[in-house]
Structure formats: structure tokens, C-alpha cells
PDB file of C-alpha atoms in Angstrom:
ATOM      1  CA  UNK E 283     -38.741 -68.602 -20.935  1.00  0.00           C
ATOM      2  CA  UNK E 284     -39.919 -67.016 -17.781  1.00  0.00           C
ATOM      3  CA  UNK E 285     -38.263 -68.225 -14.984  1.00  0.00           C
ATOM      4  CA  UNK E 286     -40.922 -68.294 -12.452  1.00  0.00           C
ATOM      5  CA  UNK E 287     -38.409 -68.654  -9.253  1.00  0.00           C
ATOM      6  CA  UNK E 288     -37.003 -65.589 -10.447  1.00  0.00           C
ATOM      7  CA  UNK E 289     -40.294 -63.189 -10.733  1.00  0.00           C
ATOM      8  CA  UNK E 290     -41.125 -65.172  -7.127  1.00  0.00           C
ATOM      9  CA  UNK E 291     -37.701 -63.877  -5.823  1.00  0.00           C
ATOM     10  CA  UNK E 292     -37.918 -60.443  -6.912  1.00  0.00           C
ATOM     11  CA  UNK E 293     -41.477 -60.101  -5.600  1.00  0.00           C
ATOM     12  CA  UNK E 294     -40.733 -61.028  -2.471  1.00  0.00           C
ATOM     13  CA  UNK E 295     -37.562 -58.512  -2.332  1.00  0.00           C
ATOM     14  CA  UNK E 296     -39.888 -55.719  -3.372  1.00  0.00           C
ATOM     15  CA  UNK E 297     -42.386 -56.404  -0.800  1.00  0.00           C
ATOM     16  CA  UNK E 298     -40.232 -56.557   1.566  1.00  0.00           C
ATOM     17  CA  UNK E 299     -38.450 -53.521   0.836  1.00  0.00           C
ATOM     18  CA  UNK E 300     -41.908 -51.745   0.763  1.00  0.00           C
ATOM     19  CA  UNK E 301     -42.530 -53.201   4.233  1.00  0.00           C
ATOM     20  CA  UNK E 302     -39.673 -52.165   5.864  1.00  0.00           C
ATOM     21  CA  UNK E 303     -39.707 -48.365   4.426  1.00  0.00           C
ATOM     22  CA  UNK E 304     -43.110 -47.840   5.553  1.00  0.00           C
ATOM     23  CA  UNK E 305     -42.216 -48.900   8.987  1.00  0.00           C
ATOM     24  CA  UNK E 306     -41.168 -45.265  11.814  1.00  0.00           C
ATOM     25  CA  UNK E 307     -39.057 -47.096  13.370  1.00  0.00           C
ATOM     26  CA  UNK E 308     -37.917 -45.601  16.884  1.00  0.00           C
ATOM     27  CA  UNK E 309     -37.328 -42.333  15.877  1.00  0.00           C
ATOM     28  CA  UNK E 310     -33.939 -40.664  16.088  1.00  0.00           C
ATOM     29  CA  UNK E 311     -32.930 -37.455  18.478  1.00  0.00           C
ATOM     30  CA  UNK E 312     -29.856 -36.101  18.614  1.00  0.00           C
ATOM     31  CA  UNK E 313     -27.736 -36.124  21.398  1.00  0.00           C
ATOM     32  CA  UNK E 314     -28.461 -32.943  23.768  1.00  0.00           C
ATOM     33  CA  UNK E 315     -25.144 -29.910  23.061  1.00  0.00           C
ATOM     34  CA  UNK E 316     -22.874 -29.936  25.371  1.00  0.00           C
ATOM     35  CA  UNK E 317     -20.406 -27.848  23.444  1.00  0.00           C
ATOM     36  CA  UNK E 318     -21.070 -24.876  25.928  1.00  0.00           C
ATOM     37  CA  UNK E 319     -20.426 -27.257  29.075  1.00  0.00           C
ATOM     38  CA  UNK E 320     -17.243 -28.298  27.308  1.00  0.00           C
ATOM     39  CA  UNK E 321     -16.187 -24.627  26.564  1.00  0.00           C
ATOM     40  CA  UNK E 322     -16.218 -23.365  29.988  1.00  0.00           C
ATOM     41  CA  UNK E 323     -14.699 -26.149  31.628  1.00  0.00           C
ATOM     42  CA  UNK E 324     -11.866 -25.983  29.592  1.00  0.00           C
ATOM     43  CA  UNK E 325     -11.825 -21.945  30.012  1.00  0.00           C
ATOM     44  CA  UNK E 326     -11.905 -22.664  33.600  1.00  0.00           C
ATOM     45  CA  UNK E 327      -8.424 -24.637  32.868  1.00  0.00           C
ATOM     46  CA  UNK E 328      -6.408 -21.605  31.327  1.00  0.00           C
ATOM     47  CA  UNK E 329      -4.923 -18.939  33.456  1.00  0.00           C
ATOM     48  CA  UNK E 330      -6.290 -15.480  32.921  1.00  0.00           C
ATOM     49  CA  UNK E 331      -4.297 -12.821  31.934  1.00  0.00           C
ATOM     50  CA  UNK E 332      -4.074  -8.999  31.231  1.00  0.00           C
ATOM     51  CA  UNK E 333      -2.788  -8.625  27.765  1.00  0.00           C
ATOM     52  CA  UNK E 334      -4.400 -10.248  24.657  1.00  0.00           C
ATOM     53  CA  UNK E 335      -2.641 -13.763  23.189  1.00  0.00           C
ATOM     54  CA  UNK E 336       0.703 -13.161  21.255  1.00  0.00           C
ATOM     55  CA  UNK E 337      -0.095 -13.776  17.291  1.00  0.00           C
ATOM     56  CA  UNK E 338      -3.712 -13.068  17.404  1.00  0.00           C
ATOM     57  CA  UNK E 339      -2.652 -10.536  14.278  1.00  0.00           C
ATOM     58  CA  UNK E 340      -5.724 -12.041  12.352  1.00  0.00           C
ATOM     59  CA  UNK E 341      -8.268 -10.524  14.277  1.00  0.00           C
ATOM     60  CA  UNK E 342      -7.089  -7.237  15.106  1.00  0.00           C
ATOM     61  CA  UNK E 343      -3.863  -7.924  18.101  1.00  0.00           C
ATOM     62  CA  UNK E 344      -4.806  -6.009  20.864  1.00  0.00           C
ATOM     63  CA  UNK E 345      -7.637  -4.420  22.496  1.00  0.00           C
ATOM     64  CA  UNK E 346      -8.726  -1.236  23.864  1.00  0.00           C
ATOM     65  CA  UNK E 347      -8.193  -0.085  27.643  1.00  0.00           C
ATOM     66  CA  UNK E 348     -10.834   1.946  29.310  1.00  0.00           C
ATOM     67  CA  UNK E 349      -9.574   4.352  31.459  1.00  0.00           C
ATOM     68  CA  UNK E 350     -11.207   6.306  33.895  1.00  0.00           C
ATOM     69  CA  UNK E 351     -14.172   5.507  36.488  1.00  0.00           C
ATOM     70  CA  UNK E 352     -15.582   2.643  37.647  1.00  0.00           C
ATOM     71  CA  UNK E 353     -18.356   0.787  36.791  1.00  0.00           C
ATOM     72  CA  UNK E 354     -21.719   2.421  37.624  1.00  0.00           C
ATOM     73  CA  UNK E 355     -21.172   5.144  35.176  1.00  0.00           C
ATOM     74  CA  UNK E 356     -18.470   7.380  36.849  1.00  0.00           C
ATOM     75  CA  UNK E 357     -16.394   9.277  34.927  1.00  0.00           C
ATOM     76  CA  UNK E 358     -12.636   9.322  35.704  1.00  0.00           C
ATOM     77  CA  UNK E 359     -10.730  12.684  36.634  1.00  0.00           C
ATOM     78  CA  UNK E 360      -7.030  14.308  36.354  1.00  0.00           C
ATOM     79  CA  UNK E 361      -5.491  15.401  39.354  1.00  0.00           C
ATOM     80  CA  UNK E 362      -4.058  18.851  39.274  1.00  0.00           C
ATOM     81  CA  UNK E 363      -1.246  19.076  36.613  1.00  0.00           C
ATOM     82  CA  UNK E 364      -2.315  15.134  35.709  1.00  0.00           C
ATOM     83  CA  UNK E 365      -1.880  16.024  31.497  1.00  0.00           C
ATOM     84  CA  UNK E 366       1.472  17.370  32.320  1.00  0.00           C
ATOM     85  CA  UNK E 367       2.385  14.136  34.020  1.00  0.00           C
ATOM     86  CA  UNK E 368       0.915  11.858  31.367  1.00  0.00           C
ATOM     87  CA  UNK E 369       2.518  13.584  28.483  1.00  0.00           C
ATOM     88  CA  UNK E 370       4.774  10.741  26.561  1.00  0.00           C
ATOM     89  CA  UNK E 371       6.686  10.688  23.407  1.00  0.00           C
ATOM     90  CA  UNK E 372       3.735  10.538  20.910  1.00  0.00           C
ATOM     91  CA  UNK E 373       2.666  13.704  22.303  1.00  0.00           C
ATOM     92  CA  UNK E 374       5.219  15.679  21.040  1.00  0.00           C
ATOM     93  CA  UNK E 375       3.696  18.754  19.192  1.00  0.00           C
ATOM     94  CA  UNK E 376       4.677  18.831  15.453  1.00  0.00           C
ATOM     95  CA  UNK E 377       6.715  21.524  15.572  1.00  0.00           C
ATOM     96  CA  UNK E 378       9.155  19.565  18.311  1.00  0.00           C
ATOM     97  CA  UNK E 379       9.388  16.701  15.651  1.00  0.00           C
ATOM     98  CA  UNK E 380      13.417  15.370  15.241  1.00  0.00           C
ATOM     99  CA  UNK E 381      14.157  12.701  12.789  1.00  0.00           C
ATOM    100  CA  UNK E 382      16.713   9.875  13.113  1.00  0.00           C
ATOM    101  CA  UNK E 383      18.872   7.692  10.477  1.00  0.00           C
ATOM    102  CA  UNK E 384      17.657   4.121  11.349  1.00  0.00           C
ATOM    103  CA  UNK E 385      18.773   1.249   9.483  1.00  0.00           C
ATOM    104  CA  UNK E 386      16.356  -1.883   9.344  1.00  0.00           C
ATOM    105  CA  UNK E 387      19.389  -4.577   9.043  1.00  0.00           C
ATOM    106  CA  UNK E 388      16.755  -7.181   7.917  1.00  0.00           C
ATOM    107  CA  UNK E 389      14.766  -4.792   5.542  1.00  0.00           C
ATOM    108  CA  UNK E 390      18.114  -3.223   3.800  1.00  0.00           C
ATOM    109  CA  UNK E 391      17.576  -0.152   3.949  1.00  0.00           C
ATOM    110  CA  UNK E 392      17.560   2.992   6.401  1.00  0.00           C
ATOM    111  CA  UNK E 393      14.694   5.699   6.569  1.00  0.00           C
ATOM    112  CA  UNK E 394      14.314   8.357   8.431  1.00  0.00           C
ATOM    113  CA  UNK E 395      11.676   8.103  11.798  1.00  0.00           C
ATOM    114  CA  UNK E 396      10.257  10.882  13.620  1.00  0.00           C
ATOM    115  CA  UNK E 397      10.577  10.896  17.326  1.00  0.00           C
ATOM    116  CA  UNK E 398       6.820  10.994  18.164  1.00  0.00           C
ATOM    117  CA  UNK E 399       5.593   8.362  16.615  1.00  0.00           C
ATOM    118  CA  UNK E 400       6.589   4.139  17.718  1.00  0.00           C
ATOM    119  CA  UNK E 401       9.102   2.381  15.547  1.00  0.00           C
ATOM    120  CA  UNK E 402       6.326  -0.308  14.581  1.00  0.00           C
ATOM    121  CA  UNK E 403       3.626   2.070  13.326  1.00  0.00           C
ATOM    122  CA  UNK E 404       6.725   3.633  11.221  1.00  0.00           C
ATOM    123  CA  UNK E 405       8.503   0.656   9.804  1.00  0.00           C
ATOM    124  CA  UNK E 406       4.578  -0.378   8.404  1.00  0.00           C
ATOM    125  CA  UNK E 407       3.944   3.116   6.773  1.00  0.00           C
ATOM    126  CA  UNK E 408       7.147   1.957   4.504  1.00  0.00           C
ATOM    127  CA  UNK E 409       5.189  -1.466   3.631  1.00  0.00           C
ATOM    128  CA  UNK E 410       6.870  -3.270   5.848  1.00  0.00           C
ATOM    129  CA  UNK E 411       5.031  -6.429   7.123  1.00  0.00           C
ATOM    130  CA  UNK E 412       6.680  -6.276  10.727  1.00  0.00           C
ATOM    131  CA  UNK E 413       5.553  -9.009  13.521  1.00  0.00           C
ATOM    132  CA  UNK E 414       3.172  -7.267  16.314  1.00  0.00           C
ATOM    133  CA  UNK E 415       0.419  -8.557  18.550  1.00  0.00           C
ATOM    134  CA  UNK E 416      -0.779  -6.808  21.679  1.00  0.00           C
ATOM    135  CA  UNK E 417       0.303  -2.836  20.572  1.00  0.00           C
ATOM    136  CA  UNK E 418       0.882  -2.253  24.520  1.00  0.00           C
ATOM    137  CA  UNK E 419       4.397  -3.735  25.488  1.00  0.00           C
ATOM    138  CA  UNK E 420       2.200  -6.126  27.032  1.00  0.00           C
ATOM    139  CA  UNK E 421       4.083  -8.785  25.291  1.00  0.00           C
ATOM    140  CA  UNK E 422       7.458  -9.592  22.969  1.00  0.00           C
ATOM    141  CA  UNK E 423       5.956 -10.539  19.608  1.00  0.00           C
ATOM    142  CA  UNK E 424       7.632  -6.840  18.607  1.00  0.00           C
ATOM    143  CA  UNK E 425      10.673  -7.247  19.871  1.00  0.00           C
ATOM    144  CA  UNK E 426      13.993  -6.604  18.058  1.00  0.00           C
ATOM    145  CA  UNK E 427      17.518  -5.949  18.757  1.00  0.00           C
ATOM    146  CA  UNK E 428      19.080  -2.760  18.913  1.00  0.00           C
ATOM    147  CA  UNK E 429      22.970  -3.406  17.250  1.00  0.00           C
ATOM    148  CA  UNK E 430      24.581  -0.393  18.406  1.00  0.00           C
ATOM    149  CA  UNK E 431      24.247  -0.896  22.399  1.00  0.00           C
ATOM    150  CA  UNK E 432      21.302  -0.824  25.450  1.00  0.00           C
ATOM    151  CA  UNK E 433      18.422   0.176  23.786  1.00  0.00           C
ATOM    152  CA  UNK E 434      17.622   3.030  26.019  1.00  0.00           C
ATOM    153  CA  UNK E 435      20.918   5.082  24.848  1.00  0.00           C
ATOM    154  CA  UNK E 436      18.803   4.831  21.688  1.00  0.00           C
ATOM    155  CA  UNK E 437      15.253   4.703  22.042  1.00  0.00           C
ATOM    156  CA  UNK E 438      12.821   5.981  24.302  1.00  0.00           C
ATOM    157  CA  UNK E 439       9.916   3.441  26.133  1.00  0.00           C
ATOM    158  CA  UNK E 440       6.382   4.175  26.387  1.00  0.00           C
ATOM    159  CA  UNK E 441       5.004   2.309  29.043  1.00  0.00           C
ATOM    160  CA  UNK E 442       6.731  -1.287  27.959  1.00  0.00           C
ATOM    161  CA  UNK E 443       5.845  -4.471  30.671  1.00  0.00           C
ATOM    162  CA  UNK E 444       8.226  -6.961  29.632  1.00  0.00           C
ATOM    163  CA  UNK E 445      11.678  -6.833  28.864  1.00  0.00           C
ATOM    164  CA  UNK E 446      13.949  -6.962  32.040  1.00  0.00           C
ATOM    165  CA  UNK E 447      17.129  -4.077  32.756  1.00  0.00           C
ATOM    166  CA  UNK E 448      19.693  -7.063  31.148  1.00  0.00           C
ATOM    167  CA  UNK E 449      17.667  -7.435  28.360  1.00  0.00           C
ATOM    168  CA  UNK E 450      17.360  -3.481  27.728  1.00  0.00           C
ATOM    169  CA  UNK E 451      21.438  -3.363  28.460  1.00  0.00           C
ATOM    170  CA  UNK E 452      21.706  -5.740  26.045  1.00  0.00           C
ATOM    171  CA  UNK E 453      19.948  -3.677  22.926  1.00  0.00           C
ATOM    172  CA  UNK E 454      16.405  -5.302  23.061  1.00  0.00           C
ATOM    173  CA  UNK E 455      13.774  -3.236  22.634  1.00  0.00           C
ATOM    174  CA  UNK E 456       9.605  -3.077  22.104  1.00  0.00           C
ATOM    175  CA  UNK E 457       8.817  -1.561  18.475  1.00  0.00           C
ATOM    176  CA  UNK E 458       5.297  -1.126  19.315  1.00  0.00           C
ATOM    177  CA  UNK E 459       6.262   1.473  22.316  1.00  0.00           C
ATOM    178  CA  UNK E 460       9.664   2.253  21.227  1.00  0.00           C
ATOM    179  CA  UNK E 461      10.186   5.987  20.284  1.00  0.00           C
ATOM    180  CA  UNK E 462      13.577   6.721  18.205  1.00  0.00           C
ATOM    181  CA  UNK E 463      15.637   9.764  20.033  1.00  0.00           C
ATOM    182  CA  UNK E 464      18.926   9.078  18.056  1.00  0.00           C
ATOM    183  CA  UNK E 465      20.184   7.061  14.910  1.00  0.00           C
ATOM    184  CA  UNK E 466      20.915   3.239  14.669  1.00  0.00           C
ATOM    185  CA  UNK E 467      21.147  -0.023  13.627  1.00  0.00           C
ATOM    186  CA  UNK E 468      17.701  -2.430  14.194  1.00  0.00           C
ATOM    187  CA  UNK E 469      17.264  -5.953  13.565  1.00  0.00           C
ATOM    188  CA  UNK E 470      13.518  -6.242  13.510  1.00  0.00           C
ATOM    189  CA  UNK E 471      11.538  -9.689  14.631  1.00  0.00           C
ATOM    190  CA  UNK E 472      14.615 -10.723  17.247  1.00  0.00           C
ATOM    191  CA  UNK E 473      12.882 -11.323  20.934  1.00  0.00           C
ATOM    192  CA  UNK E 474      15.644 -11.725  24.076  1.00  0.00           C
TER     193      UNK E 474
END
């Protein structure tokens, strides 16, 4: 009841099956990386710029600034009187401290913020999760919108790059360098 076409077929499957697995072939390589090449070209394609990319929150938003000499190991120096000159609002000794009613409109409620010390860094010592990127008013993922008039009447600006005299006049403001110096009404995460 053998079937000897069958044990004939099967054989010669087997042997050739053996054959071709015991056969190099050509040999495979991979391809050489260009992934590098590719990287700077396309790096080559995007404009540089001088603050970090808005919403890079993930990886710790901004970066720090070195400040002083140049590159072959000189150390910067003040002019006469320079710490008087550089002095801003988060340099206000302790004892100098005023507080301010603030109301966070989108938060509900109202807290009381020191003057030496930026609205953002405030809001997120209440648990707030408030948007931020670059820390430097270097850029508007911070902004919000004074209610009660031109933000300057209300708050004080540390060093802030992007929002225009309109959009000031018109209650915009930078939490990340915005210093409360009187009470208000803030709508937090509203750019001009």
C-alpha cells in the first residue's frame, strides 16, 4: 500500500531542499547609512534662530544663556555701577516684597502673587499646569490677556522680545517675564 510515486516525490523535495540550504548564495550587505547625510541636509533647510522651539515642554523648554566673555576662556566684567543697572523685578530684596489680588479667570480663583517673582513660576506653585516654552519672552507660548486694560498699567516686563506696543495696549502680556505691581483680572493661555 506504498505508493512508490509518492516516497519518489517526497525524496526528491527533501533533496532538493537540502541542496538549496546548503548553498551561500551571494551574500547580503546592507545598504551603507545615510541617515547623517539626510539629517544635515535637511538642517541646512530650516532657518536658525535664537530662542528654543515653542512646545518643546517635554524636554525641559528653554535653555541656558552664557553671559560674559568670549570664547577662549575670558571672563566677562561689569562696568562701574553695572549691578545697579541690571537690577530687575526678581531682585527685589524680601523685605521690599508687595502682594497683589490676581484673579486667574480660567483657573477660578484669585491668589495672592508677590511682586518679585514672574506670574508663570507663581500660577505653577498653586498646581497649576500653565502653557510655557522658552522661559525668556523669547516667544508667546505664555501669553495671556490682561482683562482690566494695557498690560503695563498692571504688570511689569522683564526683558520680553515679542509682543508689539498694540498688543501690550491691548492687555497682552508674557507670564514667564511678567512681574505683578497691582491687582487684576488674567486669562491665562490667550496669545495676541
Amino acid at each position: 500500500m506504498v505508493d512508490p510515486l509518492a516516497i519518489g516525490v517526497a525524496a526528491a523535495i527533501v533533496l532538493v531542499v537540502v541542496f538549496f540550504s546548503s548553498l551561500d548564495g551571494t551574500g547580503w550587505s546592507p545598504a551603507e547609512d545615510i541617515s547623517e547625510e539626510v539629517l544635515e541636509r535637511r538642517a541646512a533647510t530650516v532657518p536658525e534662530t535664537d530662542f528654543p522651539e515653542p512646545m518643546n515642554r517635554s524636554i525641559g523648554g528653554g535653555g541656558a544663556v552664557a553671559i560674559g566673555g568670549g570664547g577662549d576662556g575670558e571672563t566677562g566684567e561689569l562696568a562701574e555701577g553695572g549691578a545697579e543697572e541690571s537690577a530687575g523685578p526678581g531682585d527685589i530684596p524680601e523685605d521690599e516684597v508687595e502682594y497683589y489680588e490676581v484673579e486667574f479667570v480660567k483657573e477660578g480663583e484669585t491668589v495672592e502673587l508677590a511682586n518679585n517673582e514672574p506670574i508663570l513660576d507663581q500660577g505653577e506653585d498653586q498646581g497649576w499646569d500653565m502653557p510655557y516654552a522658552c522661559r525668556q519672552g523669547q516667544c508667546v507660548s505664555c501669553a495671556a490677556h490682561i482683562t482690566d486694560g494695557p498690560s503695563e498699567d498692571f504688570v511689569v516686563h522683564d526683558n520680553q522680545e515679542m509682543l508689539g506696543e498694540a498688543e501690550i495696549e491691548d492687555g497682552y502680556t508674557l507670564t514667564c517675564v511678567a512681574y505683578p505691581r497691582d491687582s487684576f483680572s488674567i486669562e491665562t493661555g490667550e496669545a495676541p
